[in-house]
XYZ file of C-alpha atoms in Angstrom:
327
model
C 0.000 0.000 0.000
C 1.583 3.265 -1.134
C -0.023 5.566 1.452
C -0.797 5.169 5.136
C -4.019 3.144 5.402
C -7.101 4.738 6.875
C -8.169 1.557 8.674
C -6.477 -1.601 9.935
C -8.715 -4.612 10.586
C -7.215 -7.185 12.983
C -8.643 -10.716 12.580
C -7.410 -13.395 15.042
C -8.024 -16.933 13.749
C -7.907 -20.237 15.615
C -9.674 -23.458 14.624
C -12.276 -21.661 12.477
C -11.651 -23.156 9.017
C -15.340 -23.828 8.304
C -16.371 -20.221 9.069
C -13.625 -18.454 7.134
C -15.354 -18.364 3.715
C -18.183 -16.232 5.138
C -15.789 -14.083 7.182
C -13.442 -13.341 4.277
C -16.318 -12.760 1.835
C -17.735 -10.160 4.198
C -14.367 -8.394 4.258
C -14.168 -8.473 0.463
C -17.560 -6.724 0.514
C -16.087 -4.068 2.826
C -12.697 -3.596 1.159
C -11.335 -0.234 0.083
C -7.936 0.674 -1.296
C -7.125 2.457 1.979
C -8.126 -0.465 4.250
C -5.693 -3.186 5.342
C -6.606 -6.616 6.737
C -4.310 -8.396 9.198
C -5.039 -12.079 9.865
C -3.250 -13.615 12.849
C -3.315 -17.426 12.680
C -2.789 -18.601 16.271
C -1.222 -21.985 15.372
C -4.354 -24.070 14.754
C -3.784 -27.824 15.048
C -7.255 -29.386 14.718
C -8.107 -28.080 11.271
C -6.565 -26.316 8.254
C -7.306 -22.730 9.256
C -3.939 -21.487 8.005
C -4.248 -23.184 4.604
C -7.810 -21.878 4.238
C -6.579 -18.347 4.934
C -3.884 -18.645 2.284
C -6.459 -19.670 -0.325
C -9.331 -17.357 0.623
C -7.391 -14.111 1.070
C -6.065 -14.185 -2.508
C -9.144 -12.204 -3.489
C -8.826 -9.713 -0.620
C -6.533 -6.817 -1.439
C -4.164 -5.335 1.152
C -4.356 -8.464 3.287
C -1.576 -10.115 5.240
C -1.382 -13.373 7.195
C 0.906 -13.845 10.181
C 1.209 -17.262 11.806
C 2.260 -17.651 15.436
C 5.023 -20.106 16.314
C 2.917 -21.250 19.286
C -0.673 -20.759 20.336
C -0.857 -17.677 22.537
C -4.570 -17.053 22.980
C -6.889 -14.305 21.786
C -5.281 -11.412 23.672
C -1.816 -12.188 22.297
C -3.165 -12.719 18.765
C -4.858 -9.319 18.830
C -1.658 -7.712 20.105
C 0.281 -9.222 17.193
C -2.171 -7.594 14.804
C -2.062 -4.282 16.662
C 1.736 -4.236 16.469
C 1.579 -4.729 12.686
C -1.242 -2.254 12.060
C -0.386 0.942 10.200
C -3.859 2.493 9.946
C -5.061 5.777 11.396
C -7.887 3.739 12.928
C -8.067 0.132 14.147
C -10.903 -2.319 14.509
C -11.237 -6.030 15.269
C -13.187 -8.978 13.901
C -13.072 -12.492 15.314
C -12.344 -15.064 12.629
C -15.711 -16.840 12.956
C -17.849 -13.678 12.721
C -18.774 -11.500 9.749
C -19.746 -7.972 8.691
C -22.583 -6.465 6.680
C -21.548 -5.016 3.285
C -20.260 -1.457 3.604
C -20.166 -1.553 7.393
C -16.483 -0.591 7.734
C -16.931 2.542 5.624
C -19.822 3.640 7.846
C -17.706 2.960 10.917
C -14.864 5.123 9.600
C -17.304 7.894 8.652
C -18.603 7.940 12.225
C -15.228 8.290 13.962
C -14.049 10.886 11.436
C -17.230 12.935 11.848
C -16.736 13.319 15.602
C -12.923 13.010 15.793
C -13.513 10.750 18.820
C -10.932 8.562 20.528
C -13.232 5.626 19.871
C -16.713 4.651 18.698
C -18.799 1.806 20.084
C -21.630 0.084 18.204
C -24.490 -2.357 18.620
C -24.161 -5.896 17.241
C -26.262 -8.789 15.981
C -25.952 -12.023 17.959
C -26.302 -15.167 15.861
C -27.298 -18.437 17.552
C -27.903 -21.122 14.955
C -30.454 -19.591 12.573
C -31.690 -17.048 15.115
C -30.541 -13.432 15.107
C -31.035 -10.866 17.839
C -29.961 -7.230 17.986
C -27.946 -6.393 21.110
C -27.701 -2.688 21.831
C -24.741 -1.085 23.549
C -26.020 -0.055 27.025
C -25.757 3.707 26.527
C -28.817 5.684 25.502
C -26.950 8.809 24.397
C -26.326 8.230 20.708
C -24.352 10.087 18.031
C -22.947 12.671 20.428
C -19.462 13.133 21.855
C -19.255 11.725 25.397
C -16.781 11.490 28.257
C -15.989 7.739 28.507
C -15.975 7.939 32.325
C -19.593 9.052 32.285
C -20.603 5.591 31.011
C -19.010 3.473 33.779
C -21.573 3.955 36.571
C -24.078 3.328 38.164
C -23.024 0.229 40.072
C -26.342 -1.620 39.926
C -27.173 -1.105 36.249
C -25.715 -2.423 32.998
C -23.235 0.089 31.595
C -20.601 0.256 28.896
C -17.964 -1.591 30.963
C -20.433 -4.508 30.942
C -20.286 -4.449 27.125
C -16.597 -5.217 26.561
C -16.600 -6.609 23.001
C -13.548 -5.213 21.196
C -15.048 -5.928 17.767
C -18.053 -3.668 18.482
C -16.244 -0.446 17.643
C -13.379 1.465 16.051
C -10.381 3.058 17.773
C -8.152 6.021 16.911
C -4.459 5.289 16.651
C -3.692 8.037 19.170
C -4.990 5.684 21.868
C -2.225 3.240 20.999
C 0.309 6.054 21.084
C -0.899 6.848 24.627
C -0.387 3.275 25.833
C -3.981 2.106 25.376
C -5.538 -0.496 23.039
C -3.161 -3.405 23.713
C -4.494 -6.413 25.623
C -2.826 -8.241 28.521
C -0.789 -11.000 26.878
C -1.741 -14.563 27.725
C -5.361 -13.975 28.754
C -7.464 -16.622 26.983
C -10.861 -15.534 28.270
C -12.187 -12.225 29.657
C -9.276 -10.518 27.875
C -11.539 -7.592 27.054
C -12.457 -6.749 30.682
C -9.267 -4.891 31.719
C -9.146 -3.471 28.185
C -12.616 -1.863 28.282
C -12.060 -0.511 31.789
C -8.798 1.081 30.666
C -10.492 2.739 27.691
C -13.326 4.192 29.737
C -11.040 5.424 32.497
C -8.247 6.926 30.404
C -9.573 7.922 26.978
C -10.938 11.437 26.519
C -13.876 11.064 24.154
C -16.138 8.496 22.544
C -19.383 8.073 20.637
C -22.045 5.350 20.671
C -23.390 4.738 17.163
C -26.543 2.908 16.106
C -24.731 0.711 13.604
C -25.739 -2.958 13.337
C -23.168 -4.411 10.968
C -21.268 -6.908 13.170
C -22.634 -10.468 13.258
C -21.359 -12.374 16.299
C -21.683 -16.160 16.378
C -22.572 -17.466 19.829
C -22.603 -20.993 21.211
C -20.143 -22.570 18.795
C -18.974 -25.996 19.948
C -15.283 -25.100 19.758
C -15.629 -21.671 21.344
C -13.831 -21.075 24.639
C -17.127 -19.907 26.115
C -18.411 -23.454 25.580
C -15.321 -25.394 26.710
C -15.046 -26.313 30.383
C -11.287 -26.389 30.751
C -8.870 -24.361 32.842
C -8.675 -21.524 30.307
C -12.117 -20.402 31.477
C -10.628 -19.444 34.835
C -8.572 -16.634 33.323
C -11.418 -14.317 34.313
C -10.017 -14.317 37.872
C -6.718 -12.905 36.618
C -8.617 -10.504 34.384
C -10.563 -8.968 37.257
C -7.470 -8.926 39.475
C -5.929 -6.728 36.776
C -8.983 -4.451 36.693
C -8.964 -4.023 40.474
C -5.203 -3.530 40.594
C -5.277 -0.831 37.944
C -8.176 0.934 39.683
C -6.176 1.350 42.886
C -4.389 4.463 41.595
C -7.483 6.024 40.000
C -8.676 9.315 41.543
C -12.194 7.838 41.755
C -10.979 4.443 42.966
C -13.658 4.044 45.645
C -16.649 4.618 43.373
C -15.228 2.644 40.461
C -14.089 -0.284 42.607
C -17.709 -0.867 43.625
C -18.685 -1.223 39.962
C -15.755 -3.550 39.219
C -16.693 -5.767 42.166
C -20.238 -5.893 40.814
C -18.884 -7.040 37.421
C -16.716 -9.633 39.157
C -19.571 -11.032 41.256
C -21.836 -11.331 38.225
C -19.216 -13.345 36.330
C -18.377 -15.535 39.354
C -22.068 -16.322 39.894
C -22.553 -17.106 36.195
C -19.624 -19.537 36.158
C -20.685 -21.231 39.392
C -24.239 -21.713 38.140
C -22.846 -23.238 34.925
C -20.174 -25.339 36.675
C -21.492 -28.697 35.417
C -19.819 -28.051 32.057
C -16.377 -27.913 33.683
C -13.970 -30.787 34.008
C -14.041 -32.030 37.601
C -10.636 -30.646 38.585
C -11.452 -27.287 37.007
C -14.783 -27.121 38.863
C -12.978 -27.697 42.171
C -10.474 -24.977 41.348
C -13.291 -22.629 40.267
C -14.969 -23.002 43.647
C -11.695 -22.415 45.520
C -10.752 -19.326 43.527
C -14.299 -17.971 43.866
C -14.156 -18.404 47.639
C -10.817 -16.584 47.768
C -12.038 -13.714 45.573
C -15.292 -13.275 47.492
C -13.476 -13.636 50.815
C -11.265 -10.684 49.893
C -14.377 -8.477 49.690
C -15.885 -6.993 52.826
C -19.528 -7.587 53.775
C -20.208 -3.934 52.975
C -18.625 -4.220 49.530
C -20.548 -7.400 48.775
C -23.831 -5.896 49.924
C -23.413 -3.076 47.413
C -22.084 -5.326 44.658
C -24.972 -7.788 44.595
C -27.933 -5.419 44.886
C -30.650 -6.599 42.500
C -28.674 -9.617 41.261
C -31.480 -12.015 42.135
C -31.858 -14.796 44.703
C -30.313 -17.543 42.567
C -27.045 -15.679 42.024
C -26.810 -14.470 45.609
C -27.527 -17.962 46.920
C -24.684 -19.518 44.928
C -22.277 -16.789 46.060
C -23.369 -17.241 49.671
C -22.797 -21.008 49.485
C -19.213 -20.489 48.344
C -18.221 -17.583 50.572
C -20.312 -18.050 53.691
C -21.643 -15.115 55.667
C -23.566 -12.512 53.639
C -26.498 -12.871 56.044
C -27.424 -9.231 55.659
C -27.304 -9.368 51.869
C -30.695 -9.417 50.215
C -31.677 -10.107 46.614
């Protein structure tokens, strides 16, 4: 590419050979001469993802494939793509998802119109043949916002509860300021510290009513469906969030929200523990007890307000105490 690209699209790929034709076709239908496409093949071993990429991307201009020596996980794969990206703006697409025709151009138009640090969008969740629109949990649309203003309140769903990196576009100046990169090695919940960092440290953002990302949910090979030890990375992820909050000028108020996030995820995993391998389930319960035990009764009382009896009951069984905590 002769000139600096306007947009870099980072596409991590791992064991998704059968989905790649639709993914790459959607990028062909979004291609422009000033867009580049960076595929990071994370050393697939169970299928021919790499070979499929080599064949399919021949018809996608300005595309490049990088193959990892060893599997590093989603966070590391995204970082590889970020390090290679030359665009003024960056966005992400998981290798088993796809985009509506012309979506990337609309995304670029939105961030250029407002000169925002980043833009967040809605997305379409695809489960089998069913499709459902999921809206970003911020009602203020198409106006420049302070990212911090979308973190609270504690007991409602906010933008830090909507961490999907692929639901948006990001100005390169964030990378120059030490943002945008993920914590290497995180295999699940890699986007939790990332979204908290963006909303705490970026200066401006916009929420756009764009519905061009199609996210496949419930795939058999997805990490969200596999009950092995990689699922437990969410404990490290939230430890990172809480650690980074400690130096924030609003640490007290924001910590309460982060603990709420943490409790919601712990309760979800405990309620779904039957899918875990036995040893992983035992470790899940132990780590949950340690994490909840590090929270005071006062912090827990605030964190679980309105979470519902089922979630609070499972947390109470693991931690003990919480007698004054009501659903």
